[in-house]
């Protein structure tokens, strides 16, 4: 009967014309800032009582949620002529002056390097007859100084540009959500779990005018939340980089090592462009006990297999927002990404090698690469076109050719050079902003978020450009970008439709207008961390690996590899809500619903509170709201019956709340 009740109830903008400045200023610092923040066993339920309770609670919750829920490639290339590096270079160095070459219009982007006219260093600017728009997906590095604006100005700009789209469509946005709803979604998006009752009540005690920014600053910058913040965001980015299960089945990675590297980077406030540089250029060992240990090396160790194509694909997607995987076999039919661009990017990884050591660990290193012709000086790679023709490929960054083809590591460290190109590309900021915006709203400025280009229109191009430029101006301080987004007007909107915004439904394929908060299912990690808190399980910062293994074991019930070239995964948690709820009911759920003194339920039951207060605390802990009048009346009438075990009633209420769609949804 309970199952039956569950079934029923749970039923892109043009880059600025800086051509005259490119050669002269490509080496100069392109970003200055006006300041930067520092951071530092379930009991057996009786057959009748749970039926009545679940019917009341789930029907009530289901009703409230139903209301909320209803409510052919371009072959023109930009060539790059660059000075030969003098051995190892400082990671903070930008490409040297004179490394942007004269632009040439080529008849065939797949011609061999010998057929390409390369212009040497310091030989002029980009030719005037080349349209900047035709250079997509490549964007010229921004060489102008970008000043970091005040937070209030940026947030006001976000609001103004989103509201402008509403006005153009005569659209009335959804009303503001309740403060309790905003608090819940802010905790979920910023630190990956629901708030406790104490945290919720603390937020509500703030002055109305200051409570929103005060909570955001608390979660982003207070030492009490540093561990949870860094854990959550290291998980988000590690999942994007290598997936929940660590890439391919033949993965060499120590995933926990990569996760710890990301966690430490967020905890220390390392700029994200530096993180990207370290991940792409990393060398070292995956054994934490080794003197050569480098957690960042696990990114490439995870993705490398018989070749480096998966590394190329993932790097371009995550750090540049460019979906090059399709171009591995043929030119992208919908964009200007040509097949040669994939293999030219892949050539940056040609010096990469791995080795299994006697102690069982794996090392990642760079070695001299001689190419198919066994020539260090002209170390080429080859790829096959759909026509069967074999073409040559040398390192090139999204169409920017390098004038050095050497495979000698001391002369040209290809992977380090790629890391610098990524770090100083405007595409890095756009890719990061798009991914962050999608994290907070469920949809980015493009769909999908990792396929930027003229073939994939941006929903709010001016806003997208603003956030990308300000993220660069902040020196990739992602805490600031998060703050701007969470304090925006759009993030406060209810998930309930207004009378005129029913067409704002990106779930159905339309372009998002962000006039309402888009309801979505929690990620499995967010459910896990929320249940951990409700079970009273304390996190030990010194037991990171043990806790990570426990979470991975729990997640293993939902995630499996799909054995594709892209290293994709299947997440059963994204399927039917009823299926997800069924899979949740394991050992962890038993701990959460136990009457132990450390659990939320146990503390409430053993408190001196009246039954009304106990019921309110259960709802606040699970759903961040108080029960409705109808919910309160039915339950309190039930527990007042002397023949009914009140403790059993509250325990079953708790179980029903945690198994509701209102708990498992971010709304």
Short mmCIF file of C-alpha atoms in Angstrom, two decimals, residues 388-625:
data_model
loop_
_atom_site.label_atom_id
_atom_site.label_comp_id
_atom_site.label_asym_id
_atom_site.label_seq_id
_atom_site.Cartn_x
_atom_site.Cartn_y
_atom_site.Cartn_z
CA UNK A 388 41.22 7.73 -46.66
CA UNK A 389 43.87 10.42 -47.20
CA UNK A 390 46.61 10.63 -44.59
CA UNK A 391 47.38 14.14 -43.33
CA UNK A 392 50.18 15.53 -41.19
CA UNK A 393 49.55 17.32 -37.89
CA UNK A 394 51.79 19.55 -35.80
CA UNK A 395 50.90 21.33 -32.55
CA UNK A 396 48.35 24.09 -33.14
CA UNK A 397 45.89 25.73 -30.78
CA UNK A 398 42.43 25.85 -32.36
CA UNK A 399 43.87 26.87 -35.70
CA UNK A 400 46.86 28.86 -34.40
CA UNK A 401 49.90 27.19 -35.96
CA UNK A 402 53.20 27.01 -34.12
CA UNK A 403 56.36 27.72 -36.09
CA UNK A 404 58.29 25.09 -34.16
CA UNK A 405 57.73 21.43 -34.92
CA UNK A 406 60.43 20.07 -32.67
CA UNK A 407 59.76 17.05 -30.50
CA UNK A 408 62.80 17.72 -28.33
CA UNK A 409 61.58 18.36 -24.80
CA UNK A 410 64.39 20.75 -23.89
CA UNK A 411 63.55 22.88 -26.91
CA UNK A 412 59.75 22.71 -26.92
CA UNK A 413 57.79 21.31 -23.97
CA UNK A 414 54.56 20.86 -25.87
CA UNK A 415 52.25 20.17 -22.95
CA UNK A 416 53.54 23.08 -20.90
CA UNK A 417 53.08 25.32 -23.90
CA UNK A 418 49.48 24.14 -24.33
CA UNK A 419 48.85 24.82 -20.64
CA UNK A 420 49.97 28.43 -21.15
CA UNK A 421 47.80 28.86 -24.22
CA UNK A 422 44.78 27.57 -22.33
CA UNK A 423 45.54 29.71 -19.31
CA UNK A 424 45.60 32.95 -21.29
CA UNK A 425 42.77 32.16 -23.68
CA UNK A 426 39.49 34.07 -23.19
CA UNK A 427 37.78 30.75 -23.80
CA UNK A 428 38.90 29.55 -20.37
CA UNK A 429 36.92 32.29 -18.63
CA UNK A 430 33.88 31.68 -20.82
CA UNK A 431 34.01 27.95 -20.24
CA UNK A 432 34.28 28.43 -16.47
CA UNK A 433 31.46 30.99 -16.32
CA UNK A 434 29.16 28.84 -18.43
CA UNK A 435 29.78 25.82 -16.20
CA UNK A 436 29.26 27.79 -13.00
CA UNK A 437 26.06 29.40 -14.26
CA UNK A 438 24.75 25.96 -15.21
CA UNK A 439 25.64 24.63 -11.77
CA UNK A 440 23.55 27.29 -10.04
CA UNK A 441 20.60 27.44 -12.43
CA UNK A 442 20.53 24.01 -14.06
CA UNK A 443 21.14 25.54 -17.50
CA UNK A 444 24.05 27.51 -18.91
CA UNK A 445 24.13 30.30 -21.47
CA UNK A 446 24.52 27.62 -24.18
CA UNK A 447 23.17 24.11 -24.48
CA UNK A 448 25.34 22.13 -24.06
CA UNK A 449 27.75 24.15 -21.98
CA UNK A 450 30.90 22.62 -23.52
CA UNK A 451 30.17 23.50 -27.15
CA UNK A 452 30.80 27.24 -27.56
CA UNK A 453 30.81 28.76 -31.02
CA UNK A 454 28.70 30.64 -33.58
CA UNK A 455 26.75 27.45 -34.29
CA UNK A 456 25.46 27.45 -30.70
CA UNK A 457 23.90 30.84 -29.84
CA UNK A 458 24.40 32.32 -26.39
CA UNK A 459 21.14 33.13 -24.58
CA UNK A 460 22.48 36.35 -22.99
CA UNK A 461 25.65 37.33 -24.92
CA UNK A 462 26.34 40.66 -23.19
CA UNK A 463 25.93 39.14 -19.74
CA UNK A 464 28.07 36.16 -20.73
CA UNK A 465 30.83 38.50 -21.91
CA UNK A 466 30.58 40.62 -18.76
CA UNK A 467 30.92 37.67 -16.39
CA UNK A 468 33.79 36.16 -18.38
CA UNK A 469 35.75 39.42 -18.42
CA UNK A 470 35.12 40.11 -14.74
CA UNK A 471 36.18 36.57 -13.85
CA UNK A 472 39.46 37.25 -15.64
CA UNK A 473 39.74 40.60 -13.86
CA UNK A 474 39.30 38.82 -10.53
CA UNK A 475 42.31 36.64 -11.41
CA UNK A 476 39.97 33.65 -11.62
CA UNK A 477 38.77 33.97 -8.05
CA UNK A 478 35.76 31.69 -8.50
CA UNK A 479 34.40 32.58 -5.07
CA UNK A 480 33.65 36.04 -6.43
CA UNK A 481 31.93 34.70 -9.53
CA UNK A 482 29.81 32.43 -7.34
CA UNK A 483 28.87 35.37 -5.12
CA UNK A 484 27.70 37.45 -8.08
CA UNK A 485 25.50 34.62 -9.31
CA UNK A 486 23.95 33.63 -5.97
CA UNK A 487 23.12 37.24 -5.05
CA UNK A 488 21.47 37.88 -8.41
CA UNK A 489 17.76 38.53 -8.69
CA UNK A 490 17.24 35.44 -10.84
CA UNK A 491 18.60 33.11 -8.15
CA UNK A 492 15.91 34.33 -5.73
CA UNK A 493 13.00 33.53 -8.03
CA UNK A 494 10.49 30.86 -7.12
CA UNK A 495 10.26 27.64 -9.10
CA UNK A 496 6.50 28.20 -9.46
CA UNK A 497 5.41 29.59 -12.82
CA UNK A 498 4.00 33.09 -13.11
CA UNK A 499 0.91 33.75 -15.27
CA UNK A 500 3.10 34.68 -18.27
CA UNK A 501 6.38 32.74 -18.05
CA UNK A 502 5.19 29.23 -18.84
CA UNK A 503 7.17 29.35 -22.10
CA UNK A 504 10.40 29.78 -20.13
CA UNK A 505 10.94 26.03 -20.21
CA UNK A 506 14.47 25.06 -21.22
CA UNK A 507 13.59 21.56 -20.04
CA UNK A 508 11.50 21.41 -23.22
CA UNK A 509 14.27 22.78 -25.43
CA UNK A 510 13.64 26.53 -25.34
CA UNK A 511 16.38 29.05 -24.61
CA UNK A 512 16.49 29.79 -20.85
CA UNK A 513 15.28 33.19 -19.69
CA UNK A 514 15.94 32.56 -15.99
CA UNK A 515 12.58 34.06 -15.02
CA UNK A 516 12.06 31.22 -12.54
CA UNK A 517 14.23 28.76 -10.66
CA UNK A 518 14.40 25.55 -12.66
CA UNK A 519 13.52 22.53 -10.52
CA UNK A 520 15.95 19.64 -10.82
CA UNK A 521 16.97 16.50 -9.04
CA UNK A 522 19.83 16.66 -6.58
CA UNK A 523 23.12 15.14 -7.59
CA UNK A 524 23.87 11.87 -5.77
CA UNK A 525 26.78 13.49 -3.90
CA UNK A 526 24.41 16.17 -2.59
CA UNK A 527 21.96 13.55 -1.34
CA UNK A 528 24.80 11.60 0.28
CA UNK A 529 26.25 14.62 2.08
CA UNK A 530 22.79 15.72 3.23
CA UNK A 531 22.03 12.28 4.65
CA UNK A 532 25.44 12.25 6.35
CA UNK A 533 24.60 15.47 8.18
CA UNK A 534 21.12 14.26 9.14
CA UNK A 535 22.64 11.02 10.43
CA UNK A 536 24.95 13.03 12.69
CA UNK A 537 28.10 11.64 11.05
CA UNK A 538 30.98 14.01 11.70
CA UNK A 539 33.55 14.57 8.95
CA UNK A 540 37.18 14.10 9.91
CA UNK A 541 39.53 16.27 7.81
CA UNK A 542 42.33 13.79 8.57
CA UNK A 543 40.38 10.81 7.21
CA UNK A 544 39.83 12.14 3.71
CA UNK A 545 40.62 8.92 1.85
CA UNK A 546 38.40 6.75 4.05
CA UNK A 547 35.48 9.15 3.65
CA UNK A 548 36.02 9.40 -0.10
CA UNK A 549 36.01 5.60 -0.44
CA UNK A 550 32.78 5.38 1.56
CA UNK A 551 31.11 7.96 -0.67
CA UNK A 552 32.35 6.25 -3.83
CA UNK A 553 30.98 2.93 -2.62
CA UNK A 554 27.57 4.53 -2.10
CA UNK A 555 27.72 6.30 -5.47
CA UNK A 556 28.71 3.03 -7.15
CA UNK A 557 25.08 1.94 -6.91
CA UNK A 558 24.09 4.70 -9.31
CA UNK A 559 27.00 5.25 -11.72
CA UNK A 560 28.62 3.05 -14.34
CA UNK A 561 30.93 3.61 -17.30
CA UNK A 562 29.39 3.53 -20.79
CA UNK A 563 32.57 2.35 -22.58
CA UNK A 564 32.49 5.16 -25.17
CA UNK A 565 35.30 7.10 -26.84
CA UNK A 566 34.28 10.13 -24.78
CA UNK A 567 34.61 8.21 -21.49
CA UNK A 568 30.97 8.95 -20.65
CA UNK A 569 29.10 7.58 -17.67
CA UNK A 570 25.54 6.50 -17.01
CA UNK A 571 24.02 8.00 -13.88
CA UNK A 572 20.96 6.05 -12.77
CA UNK A 573 20.27 8.78 -10.22
CA UNK A 574 19.21 11.08 -13.07
CA UNK A 575 16.39 8.73 -14.01
CA UNK A 576 12.97 8.23 -12.48
CA UNK A 577 12.63 9.81 -9.02
CA UNK A 578 10.95 6.71 -7.64
CA UNK A 579 13.91 4.61 -8.76
CA UNK A 580 16.31 7.00 -7.06
CA UNK A 581 14.36 6.92 -3.83
CA UNK A 582 14.30 3.13 -3.87
CA UNK A 583 18.08 3.00 -4.30
CA UNK A 584 18.56 5.46 -1.44
CA UNK A 585 17.05 3.10 1.09
CA UNK A 586 20.14 1.28 2.24
CA UNK A 587 22.45 1.31 5.22
CA UNK A 588 22.87 5.09 5.22
CA UNK A 589 19.12 5.69 5.29
CA UNK A 590 18.86 3.24 8.19
CA UNK A 591 21.37 5.34 10.10
CA UNK A 592 19.47 8.55 9.35
CA UNK A 593 16.18 7.10 10.62
CA UNK A 594 17.71 5.52 13.72
CA UNK A 595 16.88 6.90 17.17
CA UNK A 596 20.55 7.14 18.13
CA UNK A 597 21.50 10.17 20.20
CA UNK A 598 23.67 11.61 17.40
CA UNK A 599 21.04 11.58 14.66
CA UNK A 600 18.79 14.52 13.93
CA UNK A 601 15.77 12.33 14.59
CA UNK A 602 17.15 11.04 17.88
CA UNK A 603 17.92 14.53 19.18
CA UNK A 604 14.44 15.78 18.31
CA UNK A 605 12.65 12.79 19.83
CA UNK A 606 14.63 13.04 23.09
CA UNK A 607 14.19 16.79 23.42
CA UNK A 608 11.76 18.46 25.82
CA UNK A 609 9.92 20.14 22.95
CA UNK A 610 6.16 19.85 22.55
CA UNK A 611 4.88 17.62 19.77
CA UNK A 612 4.12 20.64 17.56
CA UNK A 613 7.72 21.84 17.84
CA UNK A 614 9.08 18.36 17.21
CA UNK A 615 7.02 18.08 14.05
CA UNK A 616 8.20 21.50 12.86
CA UNK A 617 11.84 20.55 13.47
CA UNK A 618 11.47 17.37 11.43
CA UNK A 619 10.07 19.33 8.49
CA UNK A 620 12.71 22.06 8.79
CA UNK A 621 15.54 19.52 8.92
CA UNK A 622 14.35 17.58 5.88
CA UNK A 623 12.62 20.21 3.72
CA UNK A 624 13.66 23.59 5.18
CA UNK A 625 10.03 24.53 5.76
#
